[in-house]
Coordinates of C-alpha atoms in Angstrom, one line a residue:
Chain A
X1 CA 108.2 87.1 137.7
X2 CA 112.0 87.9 137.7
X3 CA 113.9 90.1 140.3
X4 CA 115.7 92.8 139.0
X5 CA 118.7 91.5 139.3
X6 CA 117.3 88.5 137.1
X7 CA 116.3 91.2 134.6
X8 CA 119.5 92.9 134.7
X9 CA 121.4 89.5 133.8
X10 CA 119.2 88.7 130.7
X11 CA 121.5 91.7 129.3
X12 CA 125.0 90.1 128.0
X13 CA 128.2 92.1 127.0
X14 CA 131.0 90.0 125.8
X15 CA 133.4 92.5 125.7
X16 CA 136.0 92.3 128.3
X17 CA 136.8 95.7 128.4
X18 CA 133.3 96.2 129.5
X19 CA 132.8 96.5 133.1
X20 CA 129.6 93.9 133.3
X21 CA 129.4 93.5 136.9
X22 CA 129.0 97.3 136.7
X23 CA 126.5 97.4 134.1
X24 CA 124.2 95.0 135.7
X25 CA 124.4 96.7 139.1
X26 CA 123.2 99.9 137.4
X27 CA 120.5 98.1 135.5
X28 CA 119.4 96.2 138.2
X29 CA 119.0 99.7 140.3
X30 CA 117.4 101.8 138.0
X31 CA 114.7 98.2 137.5
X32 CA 114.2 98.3 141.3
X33 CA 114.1 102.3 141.2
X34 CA 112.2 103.3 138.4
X35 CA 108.3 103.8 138.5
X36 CA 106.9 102.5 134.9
X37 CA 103.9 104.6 134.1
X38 CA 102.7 101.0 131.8
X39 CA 103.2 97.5 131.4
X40 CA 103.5 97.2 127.8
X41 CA 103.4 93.7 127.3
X42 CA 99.4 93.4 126.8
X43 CA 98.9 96.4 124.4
X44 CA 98.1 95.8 121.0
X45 CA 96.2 93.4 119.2
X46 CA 96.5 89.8 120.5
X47 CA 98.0 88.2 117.5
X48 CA 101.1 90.3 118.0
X49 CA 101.4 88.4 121.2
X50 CA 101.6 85.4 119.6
X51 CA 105.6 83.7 118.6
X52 CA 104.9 81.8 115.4
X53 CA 103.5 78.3 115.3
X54 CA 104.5 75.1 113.2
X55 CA 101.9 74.8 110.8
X56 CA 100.9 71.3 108.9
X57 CA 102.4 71.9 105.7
X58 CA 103.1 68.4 104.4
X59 CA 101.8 68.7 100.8
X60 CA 99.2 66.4 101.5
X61 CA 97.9 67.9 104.7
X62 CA 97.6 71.3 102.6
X63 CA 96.3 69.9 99.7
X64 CA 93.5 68.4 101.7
X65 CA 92.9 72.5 103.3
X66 CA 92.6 73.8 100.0
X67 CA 90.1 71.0 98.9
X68 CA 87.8 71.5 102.1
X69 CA 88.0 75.1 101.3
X70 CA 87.1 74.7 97.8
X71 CA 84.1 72.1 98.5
X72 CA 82.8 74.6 100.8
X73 CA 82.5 77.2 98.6
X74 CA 78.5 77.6 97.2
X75 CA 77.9 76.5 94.0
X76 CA 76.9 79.5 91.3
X77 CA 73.3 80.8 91.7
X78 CA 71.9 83.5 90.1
X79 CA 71.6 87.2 93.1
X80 CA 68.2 88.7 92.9
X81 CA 68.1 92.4 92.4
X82 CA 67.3 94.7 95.6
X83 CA 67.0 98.2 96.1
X84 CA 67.5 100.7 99.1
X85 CA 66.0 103.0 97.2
X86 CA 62.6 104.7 99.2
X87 CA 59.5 104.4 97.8
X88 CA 61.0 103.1 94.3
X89 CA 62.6 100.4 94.9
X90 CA 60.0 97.8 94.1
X91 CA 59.6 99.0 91.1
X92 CA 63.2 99.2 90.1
X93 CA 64.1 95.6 91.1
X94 CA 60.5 94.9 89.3
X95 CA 61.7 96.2 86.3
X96 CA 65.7 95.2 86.4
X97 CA 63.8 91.5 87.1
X98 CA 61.6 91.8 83.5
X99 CA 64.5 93.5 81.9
X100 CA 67.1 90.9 83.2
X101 CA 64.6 88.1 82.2
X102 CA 63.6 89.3 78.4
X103 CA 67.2 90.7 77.5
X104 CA 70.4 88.2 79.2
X105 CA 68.7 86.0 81.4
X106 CA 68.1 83.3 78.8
X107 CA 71.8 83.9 77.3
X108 CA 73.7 83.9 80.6
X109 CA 71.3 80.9 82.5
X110 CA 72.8 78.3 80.5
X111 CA 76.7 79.9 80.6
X112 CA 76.3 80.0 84.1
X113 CA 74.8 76.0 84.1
X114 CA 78.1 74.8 82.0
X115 CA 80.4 76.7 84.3
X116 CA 78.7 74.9 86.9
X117 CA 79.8 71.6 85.6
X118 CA 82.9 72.7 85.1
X119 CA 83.4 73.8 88.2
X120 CA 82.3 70.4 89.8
X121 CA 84.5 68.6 87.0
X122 CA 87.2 70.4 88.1
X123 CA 86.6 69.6 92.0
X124 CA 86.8 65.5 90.9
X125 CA 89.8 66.2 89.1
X126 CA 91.3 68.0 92.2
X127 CA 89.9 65.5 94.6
X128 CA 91.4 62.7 91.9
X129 CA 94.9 64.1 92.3
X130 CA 94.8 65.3 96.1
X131 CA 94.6 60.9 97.0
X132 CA 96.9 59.7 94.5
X133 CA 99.0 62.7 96.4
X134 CA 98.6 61.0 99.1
X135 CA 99.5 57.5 98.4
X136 CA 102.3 58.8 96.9
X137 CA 103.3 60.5 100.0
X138 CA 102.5 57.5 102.0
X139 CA 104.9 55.2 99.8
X140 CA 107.9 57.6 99.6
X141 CA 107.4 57.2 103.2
X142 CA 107.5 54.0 103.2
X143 CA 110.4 53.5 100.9
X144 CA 112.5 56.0 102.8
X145 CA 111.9 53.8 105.9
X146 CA 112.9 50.8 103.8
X147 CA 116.1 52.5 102.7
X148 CA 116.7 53.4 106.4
X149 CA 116.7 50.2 107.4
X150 CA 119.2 49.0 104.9
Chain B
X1 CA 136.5 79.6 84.1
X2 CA 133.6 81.2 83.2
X3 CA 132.0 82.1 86.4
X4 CA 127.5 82.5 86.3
X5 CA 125.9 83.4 89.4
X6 CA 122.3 82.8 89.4
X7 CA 119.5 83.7 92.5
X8 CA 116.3 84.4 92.5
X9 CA 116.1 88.0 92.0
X10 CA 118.6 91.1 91.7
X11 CA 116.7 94.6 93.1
X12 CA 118.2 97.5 94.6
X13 CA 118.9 97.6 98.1
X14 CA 118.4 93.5 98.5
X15 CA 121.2 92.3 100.8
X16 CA 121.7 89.1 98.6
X17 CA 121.7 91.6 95.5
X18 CA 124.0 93.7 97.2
X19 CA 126.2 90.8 97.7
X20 CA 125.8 89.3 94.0
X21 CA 126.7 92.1 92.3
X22 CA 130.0 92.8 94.8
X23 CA 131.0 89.2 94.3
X24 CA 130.6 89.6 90.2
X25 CA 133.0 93.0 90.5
X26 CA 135.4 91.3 92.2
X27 CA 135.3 88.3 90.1
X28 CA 135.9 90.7 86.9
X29 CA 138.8 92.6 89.1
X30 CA 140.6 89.1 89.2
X31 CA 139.8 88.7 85.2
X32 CA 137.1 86.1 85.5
X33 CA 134.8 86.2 82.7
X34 CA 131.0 86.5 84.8
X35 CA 127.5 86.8 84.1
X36 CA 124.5 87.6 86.0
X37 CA 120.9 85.8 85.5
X38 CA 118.0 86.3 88.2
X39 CA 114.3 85.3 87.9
X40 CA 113.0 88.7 89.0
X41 CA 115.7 92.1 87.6
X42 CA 114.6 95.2 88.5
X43 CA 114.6 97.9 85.8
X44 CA 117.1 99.8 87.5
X45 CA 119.7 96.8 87.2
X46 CA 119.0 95.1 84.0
X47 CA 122.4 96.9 82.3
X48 CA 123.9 93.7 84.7
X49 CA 121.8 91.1 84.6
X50 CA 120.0 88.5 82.3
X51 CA 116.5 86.8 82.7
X52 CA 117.6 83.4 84.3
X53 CA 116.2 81.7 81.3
X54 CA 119.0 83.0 79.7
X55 CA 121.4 80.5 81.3
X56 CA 119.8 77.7 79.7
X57 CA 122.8 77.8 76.5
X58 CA 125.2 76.9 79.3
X59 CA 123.8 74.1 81.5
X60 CA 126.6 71.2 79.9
X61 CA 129.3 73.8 80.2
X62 CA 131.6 71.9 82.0
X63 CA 134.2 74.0 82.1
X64 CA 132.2 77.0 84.2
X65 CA 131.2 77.7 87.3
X66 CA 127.5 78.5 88.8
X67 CA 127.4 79.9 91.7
X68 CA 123.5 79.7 93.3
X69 CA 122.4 82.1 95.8
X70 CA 119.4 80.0 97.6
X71 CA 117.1 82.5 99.7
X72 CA 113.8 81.7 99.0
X73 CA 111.8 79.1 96.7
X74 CA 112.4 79.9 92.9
X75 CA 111.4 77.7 90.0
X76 CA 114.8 78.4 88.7
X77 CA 116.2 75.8 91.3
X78 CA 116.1 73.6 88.3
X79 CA 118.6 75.3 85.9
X80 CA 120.8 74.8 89.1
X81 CA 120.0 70.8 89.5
X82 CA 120.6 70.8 86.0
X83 CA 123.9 72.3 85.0
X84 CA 126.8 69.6 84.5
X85 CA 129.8 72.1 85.9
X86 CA 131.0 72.9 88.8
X87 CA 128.6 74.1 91.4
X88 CA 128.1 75.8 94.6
X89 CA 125.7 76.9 96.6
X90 CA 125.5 80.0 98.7
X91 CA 122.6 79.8 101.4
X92 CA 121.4 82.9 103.1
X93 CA 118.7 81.1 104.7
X94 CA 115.2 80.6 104.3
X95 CA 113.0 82.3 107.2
X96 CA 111.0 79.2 108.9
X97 CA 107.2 79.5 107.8
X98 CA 106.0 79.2 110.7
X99 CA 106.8 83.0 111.2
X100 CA 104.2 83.8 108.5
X101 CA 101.6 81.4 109.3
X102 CA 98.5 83.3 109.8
X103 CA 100.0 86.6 108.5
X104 CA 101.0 85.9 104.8
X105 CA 100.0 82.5 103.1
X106 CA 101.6 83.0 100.2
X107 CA 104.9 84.3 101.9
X108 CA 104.8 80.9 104.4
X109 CA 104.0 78.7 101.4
X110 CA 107.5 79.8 99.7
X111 CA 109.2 79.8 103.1
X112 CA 108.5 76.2 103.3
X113 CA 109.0 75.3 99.8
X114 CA 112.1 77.0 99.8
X115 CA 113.2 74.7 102.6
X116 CA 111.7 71.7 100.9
X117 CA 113.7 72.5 98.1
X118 CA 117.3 72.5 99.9
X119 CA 117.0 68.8 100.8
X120 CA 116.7 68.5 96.9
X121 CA 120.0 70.5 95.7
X122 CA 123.0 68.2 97.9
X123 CA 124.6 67.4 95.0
X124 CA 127.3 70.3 94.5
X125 CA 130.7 70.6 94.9
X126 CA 130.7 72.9 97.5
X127 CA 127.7 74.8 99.5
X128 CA 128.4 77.5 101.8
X129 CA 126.4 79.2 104.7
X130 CA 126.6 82.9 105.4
X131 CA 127.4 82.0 108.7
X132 CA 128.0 78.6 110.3
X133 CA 124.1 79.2 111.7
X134 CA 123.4 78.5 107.7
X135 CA 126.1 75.8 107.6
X136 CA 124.6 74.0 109.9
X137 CA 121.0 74.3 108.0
X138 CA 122.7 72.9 105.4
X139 CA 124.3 70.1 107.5
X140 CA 120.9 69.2 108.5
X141 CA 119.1 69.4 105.2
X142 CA 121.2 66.3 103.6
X143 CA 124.3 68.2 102.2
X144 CA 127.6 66.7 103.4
X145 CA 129.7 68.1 106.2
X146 CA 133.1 68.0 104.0
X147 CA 131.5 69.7 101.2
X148 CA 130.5 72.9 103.3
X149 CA 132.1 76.2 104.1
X150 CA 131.3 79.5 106.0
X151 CA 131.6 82.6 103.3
X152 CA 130.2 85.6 105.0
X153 CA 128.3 87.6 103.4
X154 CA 130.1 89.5 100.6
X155 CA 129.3 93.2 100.7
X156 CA 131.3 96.2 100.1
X157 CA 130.8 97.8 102.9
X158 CA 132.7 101.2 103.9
X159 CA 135.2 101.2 106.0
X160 CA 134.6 102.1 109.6
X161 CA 137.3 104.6 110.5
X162 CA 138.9 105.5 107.0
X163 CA 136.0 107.6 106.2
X164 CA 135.4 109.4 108.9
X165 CA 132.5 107.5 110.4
X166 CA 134.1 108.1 114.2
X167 CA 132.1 107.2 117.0
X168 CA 129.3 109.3 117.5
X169 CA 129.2 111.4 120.9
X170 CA 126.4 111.1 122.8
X171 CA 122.7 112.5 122.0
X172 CA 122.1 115.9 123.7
X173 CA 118.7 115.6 124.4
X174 CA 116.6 113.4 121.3
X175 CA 117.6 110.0 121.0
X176 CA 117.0 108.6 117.9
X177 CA 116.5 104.5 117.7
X178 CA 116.9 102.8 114.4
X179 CA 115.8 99.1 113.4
X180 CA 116.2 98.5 109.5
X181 CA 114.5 95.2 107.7
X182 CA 112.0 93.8 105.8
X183 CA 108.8 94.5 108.2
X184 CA 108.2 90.7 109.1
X185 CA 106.8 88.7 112.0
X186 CA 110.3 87.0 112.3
X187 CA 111.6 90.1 113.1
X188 CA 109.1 90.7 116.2
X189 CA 108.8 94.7 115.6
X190 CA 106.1 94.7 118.3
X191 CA 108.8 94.1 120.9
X192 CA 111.3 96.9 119.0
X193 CA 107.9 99.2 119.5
X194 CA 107.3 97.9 123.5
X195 CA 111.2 98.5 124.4
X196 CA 111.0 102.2 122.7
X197 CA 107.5 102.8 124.8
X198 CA 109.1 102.1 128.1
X199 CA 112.1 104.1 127.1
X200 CA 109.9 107.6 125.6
X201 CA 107.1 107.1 128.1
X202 CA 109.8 106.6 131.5
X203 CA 113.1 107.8 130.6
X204 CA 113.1 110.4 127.2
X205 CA 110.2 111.7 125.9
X206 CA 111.8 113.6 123.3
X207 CA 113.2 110.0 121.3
X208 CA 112.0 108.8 118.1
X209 CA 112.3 105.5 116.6
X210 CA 112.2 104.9 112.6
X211 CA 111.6 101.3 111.4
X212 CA 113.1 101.3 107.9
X213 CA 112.3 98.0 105.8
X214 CA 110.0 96.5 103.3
X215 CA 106.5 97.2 104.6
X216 CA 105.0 94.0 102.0
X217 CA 103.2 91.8 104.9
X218 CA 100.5 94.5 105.0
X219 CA 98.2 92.1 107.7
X220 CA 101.1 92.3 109.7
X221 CA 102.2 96.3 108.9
X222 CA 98.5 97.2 110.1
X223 CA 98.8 95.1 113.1
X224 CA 101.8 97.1 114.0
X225 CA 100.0 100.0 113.2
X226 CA 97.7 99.9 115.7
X227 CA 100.5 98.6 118.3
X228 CA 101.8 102.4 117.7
X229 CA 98.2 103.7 118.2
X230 CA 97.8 102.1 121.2
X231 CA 101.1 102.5 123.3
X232 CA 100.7 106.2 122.2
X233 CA 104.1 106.2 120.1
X234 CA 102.3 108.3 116.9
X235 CA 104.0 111.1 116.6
X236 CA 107.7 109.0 117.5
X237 CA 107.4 105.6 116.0
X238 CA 108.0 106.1 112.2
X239 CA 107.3 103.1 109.8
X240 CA 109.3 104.7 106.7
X241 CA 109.0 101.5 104.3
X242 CA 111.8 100.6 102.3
X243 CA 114.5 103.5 101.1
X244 CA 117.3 103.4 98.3
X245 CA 120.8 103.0 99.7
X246 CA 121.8 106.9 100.0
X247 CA 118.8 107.2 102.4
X248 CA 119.3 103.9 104.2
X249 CA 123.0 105.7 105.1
X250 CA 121.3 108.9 105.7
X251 CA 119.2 107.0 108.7
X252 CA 122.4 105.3 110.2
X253 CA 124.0 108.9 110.0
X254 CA 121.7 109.8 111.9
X255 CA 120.7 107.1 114.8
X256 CA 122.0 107.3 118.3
X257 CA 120.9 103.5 118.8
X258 CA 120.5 100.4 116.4
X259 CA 118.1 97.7 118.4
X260 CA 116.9 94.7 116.7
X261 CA 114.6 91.9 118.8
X262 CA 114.4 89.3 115.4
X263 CA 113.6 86.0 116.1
X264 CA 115.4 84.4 112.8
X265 CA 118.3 85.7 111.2
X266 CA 121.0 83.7 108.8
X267 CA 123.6 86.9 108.7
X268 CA 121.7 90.2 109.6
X269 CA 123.5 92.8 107.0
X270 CA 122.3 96.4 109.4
X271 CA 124.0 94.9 112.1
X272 CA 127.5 95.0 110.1
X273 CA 125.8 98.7 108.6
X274 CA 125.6 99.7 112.8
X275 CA 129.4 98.8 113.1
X276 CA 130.3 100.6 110.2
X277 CA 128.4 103.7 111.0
X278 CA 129.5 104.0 114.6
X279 CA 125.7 103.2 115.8
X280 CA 125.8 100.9 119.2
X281 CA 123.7 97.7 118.8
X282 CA 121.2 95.9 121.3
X283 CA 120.0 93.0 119.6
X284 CA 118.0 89.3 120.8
X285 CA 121.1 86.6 120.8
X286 CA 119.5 84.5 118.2
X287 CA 119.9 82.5 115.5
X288 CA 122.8 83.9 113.7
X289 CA 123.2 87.3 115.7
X290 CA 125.7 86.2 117.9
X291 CA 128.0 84.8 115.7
X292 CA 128.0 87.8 113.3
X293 CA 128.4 90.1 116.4
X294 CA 131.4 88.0 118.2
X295 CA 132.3 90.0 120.9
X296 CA 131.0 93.6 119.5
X297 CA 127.3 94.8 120.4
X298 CA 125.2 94.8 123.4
X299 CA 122.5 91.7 123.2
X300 CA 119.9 90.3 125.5
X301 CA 118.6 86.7 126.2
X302 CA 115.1 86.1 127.6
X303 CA 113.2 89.3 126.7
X304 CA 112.7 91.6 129.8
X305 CA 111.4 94.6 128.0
X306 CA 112.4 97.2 130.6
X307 CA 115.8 95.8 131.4
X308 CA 116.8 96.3 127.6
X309 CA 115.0 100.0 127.4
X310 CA 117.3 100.7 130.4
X311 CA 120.2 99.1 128.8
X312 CA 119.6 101.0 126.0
X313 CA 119.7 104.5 128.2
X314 CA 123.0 103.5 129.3
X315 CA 123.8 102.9 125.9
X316 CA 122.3 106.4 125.5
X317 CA 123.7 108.1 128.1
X318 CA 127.0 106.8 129.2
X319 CA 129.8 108.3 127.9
X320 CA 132.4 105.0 128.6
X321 CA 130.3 102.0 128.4
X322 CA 128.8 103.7 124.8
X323 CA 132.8 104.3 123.0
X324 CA 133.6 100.8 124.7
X325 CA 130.9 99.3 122.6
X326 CA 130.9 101.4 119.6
X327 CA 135.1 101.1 119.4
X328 CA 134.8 97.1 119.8
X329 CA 131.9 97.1 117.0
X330 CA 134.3 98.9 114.8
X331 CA 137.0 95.8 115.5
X332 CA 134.3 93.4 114.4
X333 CA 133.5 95.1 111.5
X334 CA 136.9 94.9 110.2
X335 CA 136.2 91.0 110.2
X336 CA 134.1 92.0 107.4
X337 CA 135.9 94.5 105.4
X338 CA 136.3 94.1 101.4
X339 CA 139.8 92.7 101.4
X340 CA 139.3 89.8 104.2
X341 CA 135.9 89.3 102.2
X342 CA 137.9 88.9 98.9
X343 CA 140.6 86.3 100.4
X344 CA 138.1 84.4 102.1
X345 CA 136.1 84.1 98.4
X346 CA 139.6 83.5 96.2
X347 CA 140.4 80.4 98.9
X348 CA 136.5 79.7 97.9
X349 CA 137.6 79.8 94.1
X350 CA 141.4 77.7 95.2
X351 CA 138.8 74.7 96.9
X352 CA 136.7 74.6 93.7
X353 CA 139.2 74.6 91.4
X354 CA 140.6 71.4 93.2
X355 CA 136.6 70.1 92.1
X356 CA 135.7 68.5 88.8
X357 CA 131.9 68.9 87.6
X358 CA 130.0 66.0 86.6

């Protein structure tokens, strides 16, 4: 907790022709005067609070975040139909269901098993190039320390 | 000499833009032969620029110049690597990510590539900073000390007291606060919005404060939003979003204050606009802030946010100490003015000449 004469001197003029002596002593007695109907600083959502951070963002580090994020995701699976409709609503997701099942379900079943495997090709493929990333990363590294040395 | 300048994008009302297309009309006043290629043109300004692809033809040109304005990542770093003339560099900086983290992924990921990227674009005849703030970025990304400059940013700005822009008197009764700037966390706009609260809600209720600035980090925007809500500031706390030029000098026309609380600058264009438009400044000493203000301006260390409201009523309401600062911000801005700008870029041009390309 500053004084007000502490708060007064955080405000800098460079101008000479500036009186600052004379600014500071009217700061610091309208700080020591004035009633302030709120402390400001806590308002508002917390993040606003917050300066910014240093975030990991060598390539591997975030490569590795994206990869995590992607593995979590659920695999493709097929939604069953609901309704909130009163009364009805059996019977409409009954007969959505038959419908679904006699007119796409065998067309879109097996689209949706091949994207599947793509999908977990694709992961392996990531996952492939996220390490070699890595070691590469590891022996620039190592070769900039080398070249340091020298 | 055939003289290209290349960045990242040209759009209206873009500082670096701004400062593009005043460096190519001066270049052409001096008889240069120029041309203009950007990644991203706006529709409004493709009459003066190409697509950057366009440059391509004229990477072993030898004989020409490129000049490269670096402010954030662009895949077009490469036509820049790869041309075999002369070359220089002009870096308006690249905000740290960290400033985005949490708040724009995207936005931080570019940040950070974009400063990636400068440690891989040393090899230039010269690269120049903004301000030596920049310089010393570039000092510290690889690029070597003898092969950098300070060229402040080249805008064609009005001057201060040839066109009537005198120093405004002092508000009767509504004070009207101004910050202008892309709406970013770097630019801490919940500390512009806790300073005006202190100031309406203890000193002035009748002032109003107008934020004018790209409103794109909308996690951020709706944060800020609700900020307002809460310190009651509604009806006085305007976020206007980003204006064309003629409305941008209607604002500074019309503000009684100019107070920015940014965290990261490399140049900060409104605070030159403030000089120029006889607006007193308060502004965080940061980054490059106090080297573009010298001696002009009013600015503040470690932020006490009712020491600078009450600075700022002084500013508001006292006759002296307000002409003091406005009349000294009018000497700065003559630092600035078009012909200092133009010798400082022809002594540029004199330094490169004395340069052979690979």
């Amino acid at each position: 907790m500053r004084t007000p004469e502490e708060e007064a001197a955080t405000i800098q003029i460079l101008d000479p022709a500036v009186d600052t002596t004379l600014v500071h002593a009217r700061l610091t007695r309208a700080l020591a005067t004035r009633q302030y109907l709120q402390n400001v600083s806590q308002i508002g959502p917390p993040k606003l609070q917050e300066t910014g951070q240093d975030i990991p963002f060598s390539s591997t580090e975030n490569l590795n975040r994206l990869m995590i994020g992607l593995l979590a995701k659920e695999p493709l699976h097929e939604k069953p139909f609901t309704s909130t409709v009163p009364v009805l609503g059996p019977a409409i997701v009954a007969i959505r269901t038959v419908w679904n099942w006699i007119s796409t379900r065998w067309y879109v079943l097996p689209i949706m098993q091949q994207q599947i495997q793509i999908n977990q090709q694709m992961l392996l493929v990531l996952n492939e190039l996220a390490q070699r990333q890595e070691l590469d990363a590891q022996r620039i590294a190592e070769l900039e320390a080398r070249l340091q040395e020298r | 000499m055939r003289i290209h300048q290349l960045s990242f994008g040209l759009i209206p009302g873009d500082a670096v833009s701004n400062s593009t297309l005043a460096i190519d009309a001066q270049l052409q006043a001096w008889g240069f032969s120029t041309a203009l290629y950007a990644q991203h043109v706006a529709p409004q300004l493709k009459a003066h620029a190409l697509p950057d692809v366009q440059f391509v033809p004229f990477l072993d040109s030898r004989d020409d110049l490129l000049i490269f304005h670096y402010s954030i990542y662009s895949p077009n770093i490469r036509l820049f690597q790869a041309f075999r003339g002369r070359k220089m560099l002009i870096y308006h900086n690249i905000t740290p990510a960290k400033f985005f983290a949490g708040w724009d992924d995207h936005q931080a990921a570019l940040c950070h590539m974009g400063r990636q990227a400068l440690k891989t674009m040393t090899t230039c005849e010269l690269a120049v900073g903004d301000s030596d703030f920049n310089r010393q970025e570039l000092i510290e990304a690889g690029f070597d000390p003898a092969k950098t400059a300070v060229l402040p940013l080249f805008l064609t700005l009005p001057d201060a007291l040839k066109n009537g822009r005198l120093p405004k008197p002092l508000p009767q009764e509504k004070a009207t606060w101004l910050t202008v700037g892309r709406v970013a966390p770097s630019k801490a706009i919940a500390d512009v919005l806790r300073i005006f609260a202190i100031y309406k809600h203890n000193i002035n209720p009748h002032a109003e404060l107008f934020i004018v600035g790209s409103l794109n980090v909308t996690t951020y925007v709706e944060a800020l939003k609700s900020l307002i809500n809460d310190l009651s500031l509604v009806n006085s706390a305007h976020l206007v979003g980003l204006v064309p030029d003629s409305q941008l000098e209607a604002y500074y026309r019309q503000a009684d204050l100019y107070l920015t609380t940014s965290h990261h600058e490399g140049f900060c264009v409104p605070l030159l606009e403030s000089m120029v438009h006889g607006v007193p400044i308060l502004a965080r000493q940061s980054s490059a802030i106090p080297e573009t203000l010298g001696e002009a301006g009013v600015m503040f260390q470690e932020l006490g946010y009712e020491a600078v409201a009450e600075m700022a009523h002084l500013l508001l309401s006292d006759a002296v100490i307000r002409q003091q600062v406005i009349q000294k911000q009018q000497q700065r801005a003559a630092d600035f003015n078009t012909t200092r700008a133009a010798a400082r870029l022809r002594a540029v041009l004199t330094r490169l000449e004395g340069t052979a390309g690979e």
